[in-house]
Short mmCIF file of C-alpha atoms in Angstrom, two decimals:
data_model
loop_
_atom_site.label_atom_id
_atom_site.label_comp_id
_atom_site.label_asym_id
_atom_site.label_seq_id
_atom_site.Cartn_x
_atom_site.Cartn_y
_atom_site.Cartn_z
CA MET A 1 -1.05 31.72 64.75
CA PRO A 2 -0.43 31.34 60.99
CA SER A 3 3.18 31.39 59.84
CA ILE A 4 4.46 34.19 57.59
CA TYR A 5 6.72 31.66 55.80
CA PRO A 6 5.47 29.46 52.95
CA THR A 7 4.82 25.83 53.77
CA GLN A 8 6.50 22.92 51.97
CA GLU A 9 3.23 22.20 50.15
CA THR A 10 3.04 25.80 48.86
CA LEU A 11 6.63 25.67 47.62
CA GLN A 12 6.02 22.40 45.76
CA THR A 13 2.84 23.73 44.18
CA ASN A 14 4.43 26.93 42.88
CA PHE A 15 7.87 25.64 41.87
CA SER A 16 7.21 22.07 40.78
CA GLN A 17 7.65 22.84 37.06
CA ARG A 18 11.18 22.27 35.84
CA GLN A 19 11.41 25.20 33.42
CA PRO A 20 13.82 27.92 34.56
CA PHE A 21 11.62 30.80 33.35
CA PRO A 22 7.91 31.41 34.01
CA ALA A 23 7.30 32.11 30.31
CA TRP A 24 8.02 28.49 29.43
CA SER A 25 5.51 27.32 32.03
CA ALA A 26 2.88 29.55 30.53
CA VAL A 27 3.54 28.16 27.06
CA ASP A 28 3.21 24.60 28.35
CA ASP A 29 -0.05 25.46 30.07
CA VAL A 30 -1.43 26.92 26.85
CA LYS A 31 -0.32 23.84 24.89
CA GLN A 32 -1.99 21.50 27.38
CA SER A 33 -5.20 23.53 27.34
CA TYR A 34 -5.21 23.67 23.54
CA GLY A 35 -4.62 19.91 23.36
CA LYS A 36 -7.58 19.24 25.63
CA LEU A 37 -9.80 21.60 23.64
CA SER A 38 -8.64 20.05 20.36
CA THR A 39 -9.42 16.54 21.58
CA LYS A 40 -12.87 17.64 22.78
CA ALA A 41 -13.57 19.41 19.49
CA GLN A 42 -12.54 16.36 17.49
CA ALA A 43 -14.78 14.17 19.63
CA LYS A 44 -17.74 16.49 19.04
CA THR A 45 -17.25 16.67 15.28
CA GLY A 46 -16.60 12.95 14.94
CA LYS A 47 -13.09 13.45 13.56
CA ILE A 48 -10.31 11.07 14.55
CA GLU A 49 -7.32 12.46 16.44
CA MET A 50 -4.14 12.22 14.37
CA PHE A 51 -1.80 9.33 15.28
CA SER A 52 -4.15 7.99 17.95
CA PRO A 53 -4.96 4.24 18.14
CA LYS A 54 -8.28 4.98 16.38
CA TYR A 55 -6.38 6.80 13.63
CA TYR A 56 -4.09 3.83 12.98
CA ALA A 57 -7.06 1.45 13.11
CA ALA A 58 -8.92 3.59 10.55
CA CYS A 59 -5.84 3.69 8.30
CA THR A 60 -5.42 -0.08 8.53
CA PHE A 61 -9.08 -0.78 7.80
CA GLY A 62 -9.11 1.80 5.01
CA GLY A 63 -6.08 0.15 3.42
CA LEU A 64 -7.67 -3.29 3.73
CA LEU A 65 -10.79 -2.20 1.86
CA ALA A 66 -9.01 0.06 -0.62
CA CYS A 67 -6.60 -2.63 -1.81
CA GLY A 68 -8.75 -5.74 -1.41
CA LEU A 69 -11.80 -4.43 -3.26
CA THR A 70 -9.99 -2.59 -6.05
CA HIS A 71 -7.59 -5.42 -6.89
CA THR A 72 -10.50 -7.87 -6.94
CA ALA A 73 -12.49 -5.59 -9.25
CA VAL A 74 -9.70 -5.59 -11.87
CA THR A 75 -9.11 -9.35 -11.75
CA PRO A 76 -10.05 -9.71 -15.47
CA LEU A 77 -7.24 -7.29 -16.40
CA ASP A 78 -4.80 -9.04 -14.10
CA LEU A 79 -5.74 -12.46 -15.49
CA VAL A 80 -4.93 -11.51 -19.08
CA LYS A 81 -1.79 -9.62 -18.03
CA CYS A 82 -0.40 -12.65 -16.15
CA ARG A 83 -1.18 -15.09 -18.96
CA ARG A 84 0.40 -12.86 -21.59
CA GLN A 85 3.49 -12.36 -19.43
CA VAL A 86 3.95 -16.12 -19.10
CA ASP A 87 3.07 -16.88 -22.76
CA PRO A 88 3.09 -13.81 -25.09
CA THR A 89 1.74 -15.91 -27.98
CA LEU A 90 -1.36 -17.06 -26.12
CA TYR A 91 -3.60 -14.13 -27.15
CA LYS A 92 -3.30 -11.49 -29.86
CA GLY A 93 -4.89 -8.82 -27.69
CA ASN A 94 -6.81 -8.19 -24.49
CA LEU A 95 -10.28 -8.11 -26.08
CA GLU A 96 -9.63 -11.38 -27.89
CA ALA A 97 -8.42 -12.89 -24.61
CA TRP A 98 -11.58 -11.96 -22.70
CA LYS A 99 -13.79 -13.22 -25.54
CA LEU A 100 -12.01 -16.59 -25.63
CA ILE A 101 -12.05 -16.97 -21.85
CA TYR A 102 -15.73 -16.01 -21.63
CA ARG A 103 -16.74 -18.45 -24.39
CA ALA A 104 -14.85 -21.30 -22.76
CA GLU A 105 -15.51 -20.66 -19.05
CA GLY A 106 -18.16 -17.96 -18.70
CA ILE A 107 -17.99 -14.97 -16.36
CA ARG A 108 -16.47 -17.14 -13.65
CA GLY A 109 -13.50 -17.80 -15.92
CA VAL A 110 -13.00 -14.08 -16.53
CA PHE A 111 -12.62 -13.63 -12.75
CA THR A 112 -10.25 -16.57 -12.28
CA GLY A 113 -8.07 -15.91 -9.24
CA TRP A 114 -10.38 -13.44 -7.51
CA GLY A 115 -10.23 -15.34 -4.19
CA PRO A 116 -6.47 -15.20 -3.52
CA THR A 117 -6.49 -11.69 -4.97
CA PHE A 118 -9.05 -10.51 -2.42
CA PHE A 119 -7.45 -12.20 0.60
CA GLY A 120 -3.89 -11.34 -0.40
CA TYR A 121 -4.35 -7.70 -1.26
CA SER A 122 -6.65 -7.08 1.70
CA ALA A 123 -3.88 -8.26 4.01
CA GLN A 124 -1.27 -6.34 2.06
CA GLY A 125 -3.35 -3.15 2.09
CA ALA A 126 -3.85 -3.31 5.84
CA PHE A 127 -0.10 -3.57 6.48
CA LYS A 128 0.77 -1.11 3.70
CA TYR A 129 -1.43 1.83 4.67
CA GLY A 130 -1.49 1.27 8.42
CA GLY A 131 2.26 0.66 8.42
CA TYR A 132 2.94 3.72 6.27
CA GLU A 133 1.19 6.04 8.71
CA PHE A 134 2.99 4.39 11.64
CA PHE A 135 6.45 4.57 10.08
CA LYS A 136 5.87 8.12 8.81
CA SER A 137 5.17 9.23 12.38
CA PHE A 138 8.04 7.09 13.72
CA TYR A 139 10.68 8.48 11.34
CA SER A 140 9.40 12.05 11.75
CA ASP A 141 9.77 11.76 15.53
CA LEU A 142 13.17 10.14 15.08
CA VAL A 143 14.69 13.03 13.11
CA GLY A 144 12.68 15.82 14.73
CA PRO A 145 10.06 18.19 13.28
CA GLU A 146 12.48 20.56 11.50
CA LYS A 147 14.40 17.85 9.64
CA ALA A 148 11.19 15.90 8.98
CA ALA A 149 9.78 18.96 7.19
CA GLN A 150 13.08 19.55 5.37
CA TRP A 151 13.45 15.90 4.30
CA LYS A 152 9.76 15.05 3.93
CA THR A 153 10.22 13.13 0.66
CA SER A 154 12.92 10.98 2.30
CA VAL A 155 10.55 10.33 5.21
CA TYR A 156 7.79 9.29 2.76
CA LEU A 157 10.20 6.94 0.95
CA ALA A 158 11.56 5.34 4.13
CA ALA A 159 8.08 4.91 5.64
CA SER A 160 6.59 3.36 2.50
CA ALA A 161 9.53 0.97 2.02
CA SER A 162 9.34 -0.19 5.64
CA ALA A 163 5.59 -0.76 5.48
CA GLU A 164 5.79 -2.64 2.17
CA PHE A 165 8.50 -4.97 3.49
CA PHE A 166 6.03 -6.44 5.99
CA ALA A 167 2.99 -6.12 3.70
CA ASP A 168 4.61 -8.36 1.08
CA ILE A 169 5.21 -11.15 3.60
CA ALA A 170 1.44 -11.20 4.17
CA LEU A 171 0.73 -11.04 0.42
CA CYS A 172 3.24 -13.60 -0.87
CA PRO A 173 1.40 -16.91 -0.19
CA PHE A 174 -1.79 -15.62 -1.82
CA GLU A 175 0.14 -14.17 -4.76
CA ALA A 176 1.70 -17.59 -5.38
CA VAL A 177 -1.75 -19.21 -5.49
CA LYS A 178 -3.16 -16.41 -7.65
CA VAL A 179 -0.46 -16.58 -10.33
CA ARG A 180 -0.59 -20.37 -10.57
CA THR A 181 -4.38 -20.36 -10.71
CA GLN A 182 -4.39 -17.76 -13.47
CA THR A 183 -1.59 -19.26 -15.58
CA THR A 184 -2.63 -22.94 -15.58
CA MET A 185 -5.52 -24.06 -17.77
CA PRO A 186 -7.63 -25.45 -16.29
CA PRO A 187 -6.70 -23.77 -12.97
CA PHE A 188 -4.63 -26.03 -10.73
CA ALA A 189 -6.84 -25.34 -7.68
CA THR A 190 -10.55 -24.86 -7.03
CA GLY A 191 -10.05 -22.05 -4.53
CA THR A 192 -7.62 -20.08 -2.38
CA PHE A 193 -7.11 -22.54 0.44
CA ASP A 194 -7.20 -25.54 -1.87
CA GLY A 195 -4.32 -23.88 -3.71
CA ILE A 196 -2.38 -23.27 -0.49
CA ASN A 197 -2.84 -26.92 0.52
CA LYS A 198 -1.69 -28.20 -2.88
CA ILE A 199 1.44 -26.05 -2.90
CA THR A 200 2.44 -26.95 0.66
CA ALA A 201 1.76 -30.66 0.05
CA LYS A 202 4.10 -30.66 -2.95
CA GLU A 203 6.77 -28.10 -2.00
CA GLY A 204 6.30 -27.38 1.70
CA ARG A 205 5.65 -23.93 3.11
CA ALA A 206 8.69 -22.61 1.27
CA GLY A 207 6.74 -23.03 -1.96
CA LEU A 208 4.39 -20.26 -0.85
CA PHE A 209 7.28 -17.83 -0.43
CA LYS A 210 9.51 -18.65 -3.38
CA GLY A 211 8.41 -15.46 -5.10
CA LEU A 212 9.10 -13.22 -2.07
CA TYR A 213 12.39 -11.70 -3.29
CA PRO A 214 11.04 -10.61 -6.69
CA LEU A 215 7.84 -9.52 -4.94
CA TRP A 216 9.92 -7.21 -2.75
CA GLY A 217 11.74 -6.12 -5.91
CA ARG A 218 8.41 -5.23 -7.51
CA GLN A 219 6.41 -3.88 -4.60
CA ILE A 220 8.94 -1.86 -2.59
CA PRO A 221 9.91 0.47 -5.49
CA TYR A 222 6.23 0.50 -6.50
CA THR A 223 5.07 1.57 -3.05
CA MET A 224 7.88 4.09 -2.59
CA MET A 225 6.82 5.71 -5.86
CA LYS A 226 3.14 5.34 -4.94
CA PHE A 227 3.32 7.22 -1.65
CA ALA A 228 6.08 9.73 -2.37
CA SER A 229 4.74 10.76 -5.78
CA PHE A 230 1.15 10.85 -4.51
CA GLU A 231 2.04 13.15 -1.61
CA THR A 232 4.05 15.40 -3.95
CA ILE A 233 1.41 15.47 -6.72
CA VAL A 234 -1.39 16.28 -4.27
CA GLU A 235 0.69 19.10 -2.76
CA MET A 236 1.25 20.46 -6.29
CA ILE A 237 -2.48 20.27 -7.11
CA TYR A 238 -3.43 22.19 -3.97
CA GLY A 239 -0.62 24.63 -4.74
CA TYR A 240 -2.31 25.49 -8.05
CA LEU A 241 -5.79 25.75 -6.54
CA PRO A 242 -6.91 29.12 -5.11
CA GLY A 243 -7.78 27.81 -1.65
CA LYS A 244 -6.17 25.61 0.98
CA LYS A 245 -7.03 21.92 1.39
CA GLN A 246 -9.31 22.54 4.37
CA ASP A 247 -11.30 25.07 2.33
CA TYR A 248 -12.65 22.32 0.06
CA SER A 249 -15.43 19.84 0.73
CA LYS A 250 -14.81 16.17 1.40
CA SER A 251 -15.97 15.23 -2.11
CA GLN A 252 -13.60 17.78 -3.66
CA GLN A 253 -10.69 16.49 -1.57
CA THR A 254 -11.58 12.95 -2.65
CA ALA A 255 -11.49 14.03 -6.32
CA VAL A 256 -8.01 15.48 -5.79
CA ALA A 257 -6.94 12.21 -4.14
CA PHE A 258 -8.18 10.19 -7.13
CA THR A 259 -6.36 12.44 -9.62
CA GLY A 260 -3.14 12.31 -7.63
CA GLY A 261 -3.48 8.56 -7.20
CA TYR A 262 -4.05 7.90 -10.90
CA LEU A 263 -1.00 9.92 -11.94
CA ALA A 264 1.11 8.25 -9.25
CA GLY A 265 -0.14 4.85 -10.47
CA ILE A 266 1.21 5.46 -13.98
CA LEU A 267 4.68 6.09 -12.53
CA CYS A 268 4.34 3.02 -10.28
CA ALA A 269 3.50 0.75 -13.21
CA ILE A 270 6.57 1.81 -15.19
CA VAL A 271 8.99 1.54 -12.26
CA SER A 272 7.84 -1.90 -11.12
CA HIS A 273 6.92 -3.66 -14.38
CA PRO A 274 10.11 -5.70 -15.04
CA ALA A 275 9.88 -7.15 -11.53
CA ASP A 276 6.17 -7.85 -12.07
CA VAL A 277 7.01 -9.95 -15.14
CA MET A 278 9.61 -11.86 -13.11
CA VAL A 279 7.10 -12.55 -10.32
CA SER A 280 4.69 -14.08 -12.83
CA LYS A 281 7.42 -16.13 -14.51
CA LEU A 282 8.95 -17.38 -11.25
CA ASN A 283 5.64 -18.42 -9.71
CA ALA A 284 4.66 -20.20 -12.93
CA SER A 285 7.92 -21.93 -13.91
CA ARG A 286 10.47 -22.01 -11.07
CA GLN A 287 11.34 -25.63 -10.29
CA PRO A 288 11.49 -27.00 -6.71
CA GLY A 289 15.04 -26.62 -5.42
CA GLU A 290 16.09 -24.26 -8.23
CA ALA A 291 18.18 -21.39 -6.88
CA PHE A 292 16.68 -17.92 -7.13
CA GLY A 293 19.59 -16.52 -9.14
CA ALA A 294 19.62 -19.49 -11.51
CA ALA A 295 15.88 -19.17 -12.12
CA MET A 296 16.18 -15.44 -12.81
CA SER A 297 19.05 -16.01 -15.23
CA ARG A 298 17.17 -18.78 -17.08
CA ILE A 299 14.03 -16.67 -17.44
CA TYR A 300 15.94 -13.62 -18.66
CA LYS A 301 17.72 -15.70 -21.31
CA ASP A 302 14.32 -16.91 -22.53
CA ILE A 303 12.57 -13.53 -22.72
CA GLY A 304 15.36 -10.95 -23.06
CA PHE A 305 15.15 -7.27 -22.10
CA GLY A 306 12.11 -6.67 -24.30
CA GLY A 307 10.23 -9.48 -22.59
CA LEU A 308 10.49 -7.63 -19.28
CA TRP A 309 8.04 -5.08 -20.68
CA ASN A 310 5.35 -7.50 -21.92
CA GLY A 311 1.90 -6.30 -20.88
CA LEU A 312 3.03 -2.80 -19.83
CA ALA A 313 0.17 -0.94 -21.57
CA VAL A 314 -2.58 -2.95 -19.88
CA ARG A 315 -0.76 -2.70 -16.56
CA ILE A 316 -0.55 1.11 -16.81
CA VAL A 317 -4.34 1.23 -17.22
CA MET A 318 -4.81 -1.29 -14.42
CA ILE A 319 -2.39 0.27 -11.92
CA GLY A 320 -3.46 3.84 -12.69
CA THR A 321 -7.10 2.94 -12.06
CA LEU A 322 -6.23 0.85 -9.01
CA THR A 323 -4.07 3.50 -7.39
CA GLY A 324 -6.55 6.28 -8.09
CA LEU A 325 -9.44 4.29 -6.60
CA GLN A 326 -7.35 3.17 -3.63
CA TRP A 327 -6.36 6.71 -2.68
CA MET A 328 -9.92 7.92 -3.23
CA MET A 329 -11.36 5.22 -0.95
CA TYR A 330 -8.58 5.57 1.60
CA ALA A 331 -8.93 9.36 1.81
CA SER A 332 -12.71 9.12 2.26
CA LEU A 333 -12.43 6.42 4.96
CA LYS A 334 -9.57 8.05 6.86
CA THR A 335 -11.08 11.52 7.17
#
């Protein structure tokens, strides 16, 4: 004869949820169902679920391509910029510089330093963009959704600074080879790994990282400005447009990303330029065993405050173009 009292199994099934009120259970059920439907819909449309392993992998790969390819493409600009920072009297102007380099060394000479540029900025881009998305999610979860929305610019700044800290460690050895290759004539090394071997043979592994502090000084403010200003500028652009972001096609969203990136790049160039000059000077002229502070002081005495701004105009063009193209490529690869 069946019992009129509920069994233990029935009680566990009906009262296993911890919420004190049935309404909360219903909300959770709806959320779970919506999450499953959302995941299925994303799988059908080919879109990547936000903050999933695939999302972070796409961001990392997108950053690798965006930074590696764009920095390599503007190697001729970077070459002249570095040489003029180290020796302002070397060329009268950028066009004269490219003409002289091309006559003496051909097209290969114009792209001097492309190897360490490609390897270094590919590694940096992977850590920068992948790390930014990771730390943005991490800090947002840390402070909670309400405060993350309230302090979103602070979250952008903290995430970008954290990502760049690690990205520069990956970049630094290649940056040391690049600057030396571009500022010695003829170049001191035949290629990227030949340059690494020559530096380590003479100065040890520390020689590859002697520019790390000024690199942090250049890149961390640069990246904080790059991400925070980009996010803000893009929000402002969509605020002026009649529709919402999702109302526009992928190509239209990519155009907005390029515009926001170019404007952010101009700000980045101005903020980080004095440190960029110091990176070039330190990698080119810092003596083995010379203290970082002593080297900085010596260089500043030689060039003065005005010397910290050598090459700013060409760098604004270079960084604006770079940042615009990077955000354009990154946005198209991530979505």
